[in-house]
Amino acid sequence: MEMIIRDIGFIIGTTLMYSTPLIYTSLGGVITERSGVVNIGLEGMMYFGAFVGAAVAYFTASPWLGLLCAALGGALFGLIHAVACVTFNAEQIVSGIAINFLGAGSALFISRLLFDGATQTLTIPNKMPLPLDFLFGEGRLFPSSGFMDLVFNRFATVYLAFFMVFVVWLVLYKTRIGMRVRAVGENPEAANTLGVSVIKIRYCAVILSGVFAGLGGAAMSIAVVSRFSNTLISGHGFIALAAMIFGKWKPQGAMLACLLFGAAKGFEIYLGSKGVPIPGDILAILPYLLTLIILVGFVGKTTAPGAVGKIFDKSGH
Amino acid sequence: MIDITKKFGDVVANNHISLTIHKGEVHALLGENGAGKTTLMNVLYGLYRPTTGTIRINGKAVSIRSPNVAISNGIGMVHQHFMLVEPFSVTENIILGNEPTRAGGIVDMVSAEADVMRLSQEYGLSVDPKALIEDLSVGSQQRVEILKTLYRGAEILIFDEPTAVLTPQEIQELVTIIKNLTAAGKSVIIITHKLKEIKQIADFCTIIRRGEHIDTVEVDKVSEEELASMMVGRQVSFKVDKPEQQAGAAVLEIKNLRVVDKRGIAAVNGLNLQLKKGEILGIAGVDGNGQTELIEALTGLARVQAGSIQVNGQELANQTPGTIRTNHKVGHIPEDRQKRGLVFEFDVAENLILSSYNTSRFSTFFILLRAAIYSNAEKLIKLFDIRPANAKITAKSLSGGNQQKMIIAREVSSNPDILIAAQPTRGLDVGAIEYVHQTLVEQRNRGKAVLLISFELDEIMNVSDRIAVIYEGRIVGEIKAKEADEQQLGRLMAGCSL
């Protein structure tokens, strides 16, 4: 019995850990798409964030500094996407594809420069701290490897992610700026006639989506694992995008969808650790298979923001 | 507004136009489509910057760089295509850009809703502050637009074609609202090309033609005919001449037709209709009552869920558009001429054979016969007076009226038994409208059947022999055009029984 409870704790804990990078990134997706700009470049931004986070954490030995720089790195690519899509009215999908190549490419390029030609960083000296251990001392609040410990004793990035879901929800639905973001995403012409600057709002939203994707990448490279490697992100940005759609473009919905994807990963690891006679490669397909099923089943049936992906031209021509 | 000129590249949209509005007056801006009325108002509202000219408000020169500046100078605009965020509530739409907030930037919805309530009572604009825009009728949405301007303290309200989407009853309500506004000292500018409305509400009228200021007149001192000739630049007749004619046998019979729209809701639900040879049957109704779906079902563009459509006794429900055209001889002047009527990048000659390119006249062994295609075009250009008379220019370079002539030429020359004309005069100027109406009447005179679908009640009443009113996907009443009166039709269009 105790064994089963511990197993459940393990699965929940792993689910939380693996959901975290997805939650950050899908929050980024929610913000940008709510403002009317599609950002399929989340994958590339996540990739770059994961590298910057791990590299900075390696050289400074500070995971927090790594996290901050990952956010800034993501913001940089957010800015590029914003310049292309908002200022120059580029096709948003094309710009996103370019960002995916650019994000991954520059991460690998800089990695080769800094780490003797390797496409991965070295192991970082300090991972993200576990706040419960930090506050109460290791194994003091909950007995080590007990159910409560497995579920709740998680990296700081995990707690921060769930807090961010609340913050993004609060901002989007309760504040002035959030209302303007949603209005711009639904009907930019209407917002423009009321003196709301579509350009400014979209710039902020797209850059913020980069920040969140960067955080998502770092939550992977300095918490879930302790280094960046070229296969680390492999589609997580796209899964986060799918989670955003499945979550109906709402922060809380996206969070639930990310937990579902995280659970798939949790099961994969649990089954793998139990030596279940299913090849690991098959288990590893699980989250992607789930993404495919959800996208086929739900895309088109949920309502996207009215103006998402449409070019807004202020001059009216 | 003094001496306003606005150019888009080489095109002069407004050429030295001046306009004076006094406190508490209703000033109409009259002109044909493309005359430059809306451009002038967009300049006043800060959406465009004038090339030259100045704007003075209460004697003070202002530079209106953006809608924000216009709003802070007390100018508000009710756009023709409403500028509303559909999934937002009435209150959210009204306060957007001007939100009252509590500490931390949290929007204070309670006080906002109270403000909206107070304003709506003050000016007699009844709306539910909590309702979502997408659930409101067009008339209510317009009231939200008006409230938006009042919430921002507008003293001058610009209405862009405010009655285009309203039923006759809603138009009456709007007239009352405008009277309330002017009684409260507000000034109103109405952009329109409907003469009747100008006579009904406006005090002054400024006429604009091809970007030029023609005249400003006191409405009481001119007749509708005088206004029309100033607008067009020549005498126009409003009446459509058509000889008395007995309608023949039924050619089209629709029974219990059911068609669902994109959302899966039955937009046409149990519709019955009969169309006879040698008559024009007008379908009157407010936009969104199933007209589009009816047309699409008749032309094979949408699936028929249930019911039957028979042409000369043959079933055509769920046949392909091509079969319906060629085998059943149904012609179609589509609602959206840019999307469905023409291939914009193709030249005039190619557009004229879009429905007959695969006949032996124009092709053989997969090869198009260029000579035949262009001589056909020359002939039709002459016959239908398409200008410029050049078969080799792209469709998109023609004016709206000539694009429509091109579609009509194609459809009429294929000699259909039934011609479906959906909104055939939308966006056209008076001259082109006359032409379209004459062509429809000619078809009828030749013993063909014409189905006219239009949101313009005047058009329906002028052109049709018989009028059927569509409401929520059903025909709710049929009247002989000669016996029809506007109030009665309006009630039917709003869903009331006779």
PDB file of N, CA, C and O in Angstrom, chain A residues 170 173-180 182-184 186-187 189-196 314-317, chain B residues 8 45 47-48 67-68 71 79 83-85 87-88 92-93 95-99 101 105-107 148 152:
ATOM      1  N   LEU A 170      -4.824  37.173 -13.911  1.00  0.00           N
ATOM      2  CA  LEU A 170      -5.241  38.419 -13.273  1.00  0.00           C
ATOM      3  C   LEU A 170      -5.049  39.596 -14.222  1.00  0.00           C
ATOM      4  O   LEU A 170      -5.938  40.426 -14.418  1.00  0.00           O
ATOM      5  N   TYR A 173      -7.483  39.379 -17.444  1.00  0.00           N
ATOM      6  CA  TYR A 173      -8.935  39.486 -17.273  1.00  0.00           C
ATOM      7  C   TYR A 173      -9.391  40.567 -16.309  1.00  0.00           C
ATOM      8  O   TYR A 173     -10.562  40.920 -16.293  1.00  0.00           O
ATOM      9  N   LYS A 174      -8.487  41.091 -15.491  1.00  0.00           N
ATOM     10  CA  LYS A 174      -8.951  42.043 -14.490  1.00  0.00           C
ATOM     11  C   LYS A 174      -8.371  43.433 -14.645  1.00  0.00           C
ATOM     12  O   LYS A 174      -8.850  44.364 -14.012  1.00  0.00           O
ATOM     13  N   THR A 175      -7.322  43.572 -15.425  1.00  0.00           N
ATOM     14  CA  THR A 175      -6.692  44.894 -15.458  1.00  0.00           C
ATOM     15  C   THR A 175      -6.942  45.604 -16.789  1.00  0.00           C
ATOM     16  O   THR A 175      -7.354  44.998 -17.771  1.00  0.00           O
ATOM     17  N   ARG A 176      -6.657  46.872 -16.754  1.00  0.00           N
ATOM     18  CA  ARG A 176      -6.797  47.734 -17.919  1.00  0.00           C
ATOM     19  C   ARG A 176      -5.949  47.230 -19.086  1.00  0.00           C
ATOM     20  O   ARG A 176      -6.434  47.039 -20.190  1.00  0.00           O
ATOM     21  N   ILE A 177      -4.689  46.956 -18.781  1.00  0.00           N
ATOM     22  CA  ILE A 177      -3.785  46.550 -19.858  1.00  0.00           C
ATOM     23  C   ILE A 177      -4.239  45.218 -20.466  1.00  0.00           C
ATOM     24  O   ILE A 177      -4.228  45.037 -21.681  1.00  0.00           O
ATOM     25  N   GLY A 178      -4.729  44.309 -19.604  1.00  0.00           N
ATOM     26  CA  GLY A 178      -5.178  43.009 -20.099  1.00  0.00           C
ATOM     27  C   GLY A 178      -6.383  43.143 -21.007  1.00  0.00           C
ATOM     28  O   GLY A 178      -6.498  42.483 -22.044  1.00  0.00           O
ATOM     29  N   MET A 179      -7.291  44.029 -20.626  1.00  0.00           N
ATOM     30  CA  MET A 179      -8.469  44.245 -21.445  1.00  0.00           C
ATOM     31  C   MET A 179      -8.073  44.774 -22.818  1.00  0.00           C
ATOM     32  O   MET A 179      -8.636  44.392 -23.835  1.00  0.00           O
ATOM     33  N   ARG A 180      -7.080  45.635 -22.830  1.00  0.00           N
ATOM     34  CA  ARG A 180      -6.628  46.192 -24.113  1.00  0.00           C
ATOM     35  C   ARG A 180      -5.956  45.123 -24.961  1.00  0.00           C
ATOM     36  O   ARG A 180      -6.156  45.074 -26.175  1.00  0.00           O
ATOM     37  N   ARG A 182      -6.618  41.940 -24.971  1.00  0.00           N
ATOM     38  CA  ARG A 182      -7.651  41.068 -25.546  1.00  0.00           C
ATOM     39  C   ARG A 182      -8.419  41.789 -26.641  1.00  0.00           C
ATOM     40  O   ARG A 182      -8.760  41.204 -27.673  1.00  0.00           O
ATOM     41  N   ALA A 183      -8.676  43.081 -26.438  1.00  0.00           N
ATOM     42  CA  ALA A 183      -9.403  43.845 -27.457  1.00  0.00           C
ATOM     43  C   ALA A 183      -8.598  43.907 -28.752  1.00  0.00           C
ATOM     44  O   ALA A 183      -9.130  43.729 -29.850  1.00  0.00           O
ATOM     45  N   VAL A 184      -7.305  44.135 -28.614  1.00  0.00           N
ATOM     46  CA  VAL A 184      -6.434  44.221 -29.791  1.00  0.00           C
ATOM     47  C   VAL A 184      -6.406  42.887 -30.533  1.00  0.00           C
ATOM     48  O   VAL A 184      -6.383  42.839 -31.756  1.00  0.00           O
ATOM     49  N   GLU A 186      -8.846  40.701 -30.575  1.00  0.00           N
ATOM     50  CA  GLU A 186     -10.157  40.393 -31.146  1.00  0.00           C
ATOM     51  C   GLU A 186     -10.475  41.315 -32.306  1.00  0.00           C
ATOM     52  O   GLU A 186     -10.996  40.890 -33.327  1.00  0.00           O
ATOM     53  N   ASN A 187     -10.258  42.598 -32.133  1.00  0.00           N
ATOM     54  CA  ASN A 187     -10.645  43.568 -33.149  1.00  0.00           C
ATOM     55  C   ASN A 187      -9.734  44.793 -33.076  1.00  0.00           C
ATOM     56  O   ASN A 187     -10.072  45.788 -32.451  1.00  0.00           O
ATOM     57  N   GLU A 189      -8.974  47.050 -35.187  1.00  0.00           N
ATOM     58  CA  GLU A 189      -9.518  48.293 -35.751  1.00  0.00           C
ATOM     59  C   GLU A 189     -10.333  49.031 -34.685  1.00  0.00           C
ATOM     60  O   GLU A 189     -10.232  50.243 -34.538  1.00  0.00           O
ATOM     61  N   ALA A 190     -11.150  48.272 -33.953  1.00  0.00           N
ATOM     62  CA  ALA A 190     -11.972  48.891 -32.909  1.00  0.00           C
ATOM     63  C   ALA A 190     -11.079  49.516 -31.846  1.00  0.00           C
ATOM     64  O   ALA A 190     -11.288  50.657 -31.439  1.00  0.00           O
ATOM     65  N   ALA A 191     -10.073  48.770 -31.416  1.00  0.00           N
ATOM     66  CA  ALA A 191      -9.181  49.296 -30.384  1.00  0.00           C
ATOM     67  C   ALA A 191      -8.479  50.551 -30.882  1.00  0.00           C
ATOM     68  O   ALA A 191      -8.348  51.538 -30.165  1.00  0.00           O
ATOM     69  N   ASN A 192      -8.075  50.537 -32.140  1.00  0.00           N
ATOM     70  CA  ASN A 192      -7.373  51.684 -32.712  1.00  0.00           C
ATOM     71  C   ASN A 192      -8.254  52.929 -32.708  1.00  0.00           C
ATOM     72  O   ASN A 192      -7.798  54.016 -32.375  1.00  0.00           O
ATOM     73  N   THR A 193      -9.524  52.770 -33.064  1.00  0.00           N
ATOM     74  CA  THR A 193     -10.396  53.943 -33.107  1.00  0.00           C
ATOM     75  C   THR A 193     -10.634  54.508 -31.717  1.00  0.00           C
ATOM     76  O   THR A 193     -11.074  55.642 -31.589  1.00  0.00           O
ATOM     77  N   LEU A 194     -10.367  53.725 -30.675  1.00  0.00           N
ATOM     78  CA  LEU A 194     -10.538  54.244 -29.322  1.00  0.00           C
ATOM     79  C   LEU A 194      -9.223  54.748 -28.750  1.00  0.00           C
ATOM     80  O   LEU A 194      -9.107  55.043 -27.573  1.00  0.00           O
ATOM     81  N   GLY A 195      -8.217  54.834 -29.621  1.00  0.00           N
ATOM     82  CA  GLY A 195      -6.954  55.405 -29.188  1.00  0.00           C
ATOM     83  C   GLY A 195      -6.044  54.413 -28.484  1.00  0.00           C
ATOM     84  O   GLY A 195      -5.057  54.803 -27.882  1.00  0.00           O
ATOM     85  N   VAL A 196      -6.373  53.119 -28.522  1.00  0.00           N
ATOM     86  CA  VAL A 196      -5.466  52.113 -27.961  1.00  0.00           C
ATOM     87  C   VAL A 196      -4.395  51.827 -29.011  1.00  0.00           C
ATOM     88  O   VAL A 196      -4.726  51.583 -30.175  1.00  0.00           O
ATOM     89  N   LYS A 314      -2.397  50.066 -40.058  1.00  0.00           N
ATOM     90  CA  LYS A 314      -3.013  51.247 -39.490  1.00  0.00           C
ATOM     91  C   LYS A 314      -3.522  52.226 -40.550  1.00  0.00           C
ATOM     92  O   LYS A 314      -4.511  52.916 -40.352  1.00  0.00           O
ATOM     93  N   SER A 315      -2.841  52.306 -41.673  1.00  0.00           N
ATOM     94  CA  SER A 315      -3.245  53.298 -42.668  1.00  0.00           C
ATOM     95  C   SER A 315      -4.543  52.900 -43.353  1.00  0.00           C
ATOM     96  O   SER A 315      -5.145  53.688 -44.073  1.00  0.00           O
ATOM     97  N   GLY A 316      -4.993  51.679 -43.139  1.00  0.00           N
ATOM     98  CA  GLY A 316      -6.252  51.247 -43.732  1.00  0.00           C
ATOM     99  C   GLY A 316      -6.125  50.820 -45.181  1.00  0.00           C
ATOM    100  O   GLY A 316      -7.112  50.731 -45.893  1.00  0.00           O
ATOM    101  N   HIS A 317      -4.918  50.561 -45.640  1.00  0.00           N
ATOM    102  CA  HIS A 317      -4.755  50.146 -47.041  1.00  0.00           C
ATOM    103  C   HIS A 317      -4.068  48.794 -47.129  1.00  0.00           C
ATOM    104  O   HIS A 317      -3.196  48.516 -46.342  1.00  0.00           O
TER     105      HIS A 317
ATOM    106  N   PHE B   8      -4.195  60.219 -51.757  1.00  0.00           N
ATOM    107  CA  PHE B   8      -3.561  58.902 -51.573  1.00  0.00           C
ATOM    108  C   PHE B   8      -2.710  58.682 -52.816  1.00  0.00           C
ATOM    109  O   PHE B   8      -3.238  58.373 -53.878  1.00  0.00           O
ATOM    110  N   TYR B  45     -11.627  62.642 -37.771  1.00  0.00           N
ATOM    111  CA  TYR B  45     -11.502  61.754 -36.624  1.00  0.00           C
ATOM    112  C   TYR B  45     -10.052  61.316 -36.372  1.00  0.00           C
ATOM    113  O   TYR B  45      -9.781  60.533 -35.491  1.00  0.00           O
ATOM    114  N   LEU B  47      -8.081  59.507 -38.230  1.00  0.00           N
ATOM    115  CA  LEU B  47      -7.611  58.226 -38.784  1.00  0.00           C
ATOM    116  C   LEU B  47      -6.699  58.478 -39.981  1.00  0.00           C
ATOM    117  O   LEU B  47      -5.810  57.695 -40.263  1.00  0.00           O
ATOM    118  N   TYR B  48      -6.936  59.577 -40.714  1.00  0.00           N
ATOM    119  CA  TYR B  48      -6.022  60.015 -41.772  1.00  0.00           C
ATOM    120  C   TYR B  48      -5.522  61.409 -41.441  1.00  0.00           C
ATOM    121  O   TYR B  48      -6.234  62.192 -40.826  1.00  0.00           O
ATOM    122  N   PRO B  67      -6.995  59.305 -33.392  1.00  0.00           N
ATOM    123  CA  PRO B  67      -8.326  59.290 -32.788  1.00  0.00           C
ATOM    124  C   PRO B  67      -8.319  59.817 -31.353  1.00  0.00           C
ATOM    125  O   PRO B  67      -9.277  60.454 -30.921  1.00  0.00           O
ATOM    126  N   ASN B  68      -7.207  59.586 -30.637  1.00  0.00           N
ATOM    127  CA  ASN B  68      -7.105  60.103 -29.268  1.00  0.00           C
ATOM    128  C   ASN B  68      -7.309  61.601 -29.201  1.00  0.00           C
ATOM    129  O   ASN B  68      -7.995  62.111 -28.319  1.00  0.00           O
ATOM    130  N   ILE B  71     -10.895  62.459 -29.946  1.00  0.00           N
ATOM    131  CA  ILE B  71     -11.740  62.165 -28.788  1.00  0.00           C
ATOM    132  C   ILE B  71     -11.587  63.258 -27.734  1.00  0.00           C
ATOM    133  O   ILE B  71     -12.570  63.766 -27.203  1.00  0.00           O
ATOM    134  N   HIS B  79     -18.984  54.211 -36.591  1.00  0.00           N
ATOM    135  CA  HIS B  79     -18.531  53.698 -37.880  1.00  0.00           C
ATOM    136  C   HIS B  79     -19.610  52.874 -38.566  1.00  0.00           C
ATOM    137  O   HIS B  79     -20.467  52.288 -37.913  1.00  0.00           O
ATOM    138  N   MET B  83     -17.282  49.139 -34.804  1.00  0.00           N
ATOM    139  CA  MET B  83     -15.974  48.871 -34.233  1.00  0.00           C
ATOM    140  C   MET B  83     -16.174  48.313 -32.839  1.00  0.00           C
ATOM    141  O   MET B  83     -15.930  48.986 -31.846  1.00  0.00           O
ATOM    142  N   LEU B  84     -16.666  47.095 -32.776  1.00  0.00           N
ATOM    143  CA  LEU B  84     -16.967  46.497 -31.481  1.00  0.00           C
ATOM    144  C   LEU B  84     -16.206  45.189 -31.322  1.00  0.00           C
ATOM    145  O   LEU B  84     -15.989  44.482 -32.297  1.00  0.00           O
ATOM    146  N   VAL B  85     -15.838  44.912 -30.086  1.00  0.00           N
ATOM    147  CA  VAL B  85     -15.168  43.648 -29.789  1.00  0.00           C
ATOM    148  C   VAL B  85     -16.262  42.651 -29.415  1.00  0.00           C
ATOM    149  O   VAL B  85     -16.863  42.755 -28.352  1.00  0.00           O
ATOM    150  N   PRO B  87     -16.694  39.410 -28.413  1.00  0.00           N
ATOM    151  CA  PRO B  87     -16.855  38.621 -27.183  1.00  0.00           C
ATOM    152  C   PRO B  87     -16.844  39.468 -25.913  1.00  0.00           C
ATOM    153  O   PRO B  87     -16.948  38.925 -24.838  1.00  0.00           O
ATOM    154  N   PHE B  88     -16.712  40.777 -26.030  1.00  0.00           N
ATOM    155  CA  PHE B  88     -16.703  41.651 -24.855  1.00  0.00           C
ATOM    156  C   PHE B  88     -18.125  42.076 -24.508  1.00  0.00           C
ATOM    157  O   PHE B  88     -19.012  42.067 -25.351  1.00  0.00           O
ATOM    158  N   GLU B  92     -17.595  46.759 -21.325  1.00  0.00           N
ATOM    159  CA  GLU B  92     -16.181  46.652 -21.689  1.00  0.00           C
ATOM    160  C   GLU B  92     -15.897  47.391 -22.991  1.00  0.00           C
ATOM    161  O   GLU B  92     -14.886  48.061 -23.135  1.00  0.00           O
ATOM    162  N   ASN B  93     -16.816  47.258 -23.955  1.00  0.00           N
ATOM    163  CA  ASN B  93     -16.627  47.950 -25.219  1.00  0.00           C
ATOM    164  C   ASN B  93     -16.663  49.458 -25.043  1.00  0.00           C
ATOM    165  O   ASN B  93     -15.934  50.185 -25.701  1.00  0.00           O
ATOM    166  N   ILE B  95     -15.954  51.261 -22.307  1.00  0.00           N
ATOM    167  CA  ILE B  95     -14.861  51.873 -21.538  1.00  0.00           C
ATOM    168  C   ILE B  95     -13.489  51.608 -22.141  1.00  0.00           C
ATOM    169  O   ILE B  95     -12.518  52.247 -21.749  1.00  0.00           O
ATOM    170  N   LEU B  96     -13.392  50.707 -23.121  1.00  0.00           N
ATOM    171  CA  LEU B  96     -12.081  50.336 -23.677  1.00  0.00           C
ATOM    172  C   LEU B  96     -11.272  51.570 -24.078  1.00  0.00           C
ATOM    173  O   LEU B  96     -11.755  52.431 -24.788  1.00  0.00           O
ATOM    174  N   GLY B  97     -10.054  51.623 -23.590  1.00  0.00           N
ATOM    175  CA  GLY B  97      -9.194  52.773 -23.895  1.00  0.00           C
ATOM    176  C   GLY B  97      -9.352  53.895 -22.887  1.00  0.00           C
ATOM    177  O   GLY B  97      -8.600  54.852 -22.876  1.00  0.00           O
ATOM    178  N   ASN B  98     -10.373  53.775 -22.020  1.00  0.00           N
ATOM    179  CA  ASN B  98     -10.704  54.835 -21.074  1.00  0.00           C
ATOM    180  C   ASN B  98     -11.198  54.230 -19.774  1.00  0.00           C
ATOM    181  O   ASN B  98     -12.146  54.702 -19.171  1.00  0.00           O
ATOM    182  N   GLU B  99     -10.543  53.138 -19.363  1.00  0.00           N
ATOM    183  CA  GLU B  99     -11.097  52.310 -18.302  1.00  0.00           C
ATOM    184  C   GLU B  99     -10.922  52.958 -16.936  1.00  0.00           C
ATOM    185  O   GLU B  99      -9.823  53.396 -16.603  1.00  0.00           O
ATOM    186  N   THR B 101     -10.122  52.637 -13.178  1.00  0.00           N
ATOM    187  CA  THR B 101      -9.409  51.578 -12.472  1.00  0.00           C
ATOM    188  C   THR B 101      -9.330  51.861 -10.983  1.00  0.00           C
ATOM    189  O   THR B 101      -9.391  53.011 -10.549  1.00  0.00           O
ATOM    190  N   GLY B 105      -4.279  49.003 -11.147  1.00  0.00           N
ATOM    191  CA  GLY B 105      -4.692  48.870 -12.543  1.00  0.00           C
ATOM    192  C   GLY B 105      -5.843  47.905 -12.752  1.00  0.00           C
ATOM    193  O   GLY B 105      -6.140  47.516 -13.879  1.00  0.00           O
ATOM    194  N   ILE B 106      -6.507  47.494 -11.657  1.00  0.00           N
ATOM    195  CA  ILE B 106      -7.655  46.605 -11.799  1.00  0.00           C
ATOM    196  C   ILE B 106      -8.856  47.428 -12.286  1.00  0.00           C
ATOM    197  O   ILE B 106      -9.144  48.496 -11.746  1.00  0.00           O
ATOM    198  N   VAL B 107      -9.520  46.927 -13.340  1.00  0.00           N
ATOM    199  CA  VAL B 107     -10.644  47.674 -13.915  1.00  0.00           C
ATOM    200  C   VAL B 107     -11.832  47.652 -12.966  1.00  0.00           C
ATOM    201  O   VAL B 107     -12.213  46.604 -12.450  1.00  0.00           O
ATOM    202  N   LYS B 148     -20.442  54.769 -26.745  1.00  0.00           N
ATOM    203  CA  LYS B 148     -18.989  54.860 -26.690  1.00  0.00           C
ATOM    204  C   LYS B 148     -18.535  56.309 -26.864  1.00  0.00           C
ATOM    205  O   LYS B 148     -17.653  56.783 -26.164  1.00  0.00           O
ATOM    206  N   ARG B 152     -17.075  59.255 -23.853  1.00  0.00           N
ATOM    207  CA  ARG B 152     -15.842  60.033 -23.983  1.00  0.00           C
ATOM    208  C   ARG B 152     -16.109  61.525 -24.089  1.00  0.00           C
ATOM    209  O   ARG B 152     -15.233  62.288 -24.453  1.00  0.00           O
TER     210      ARG B 152
END
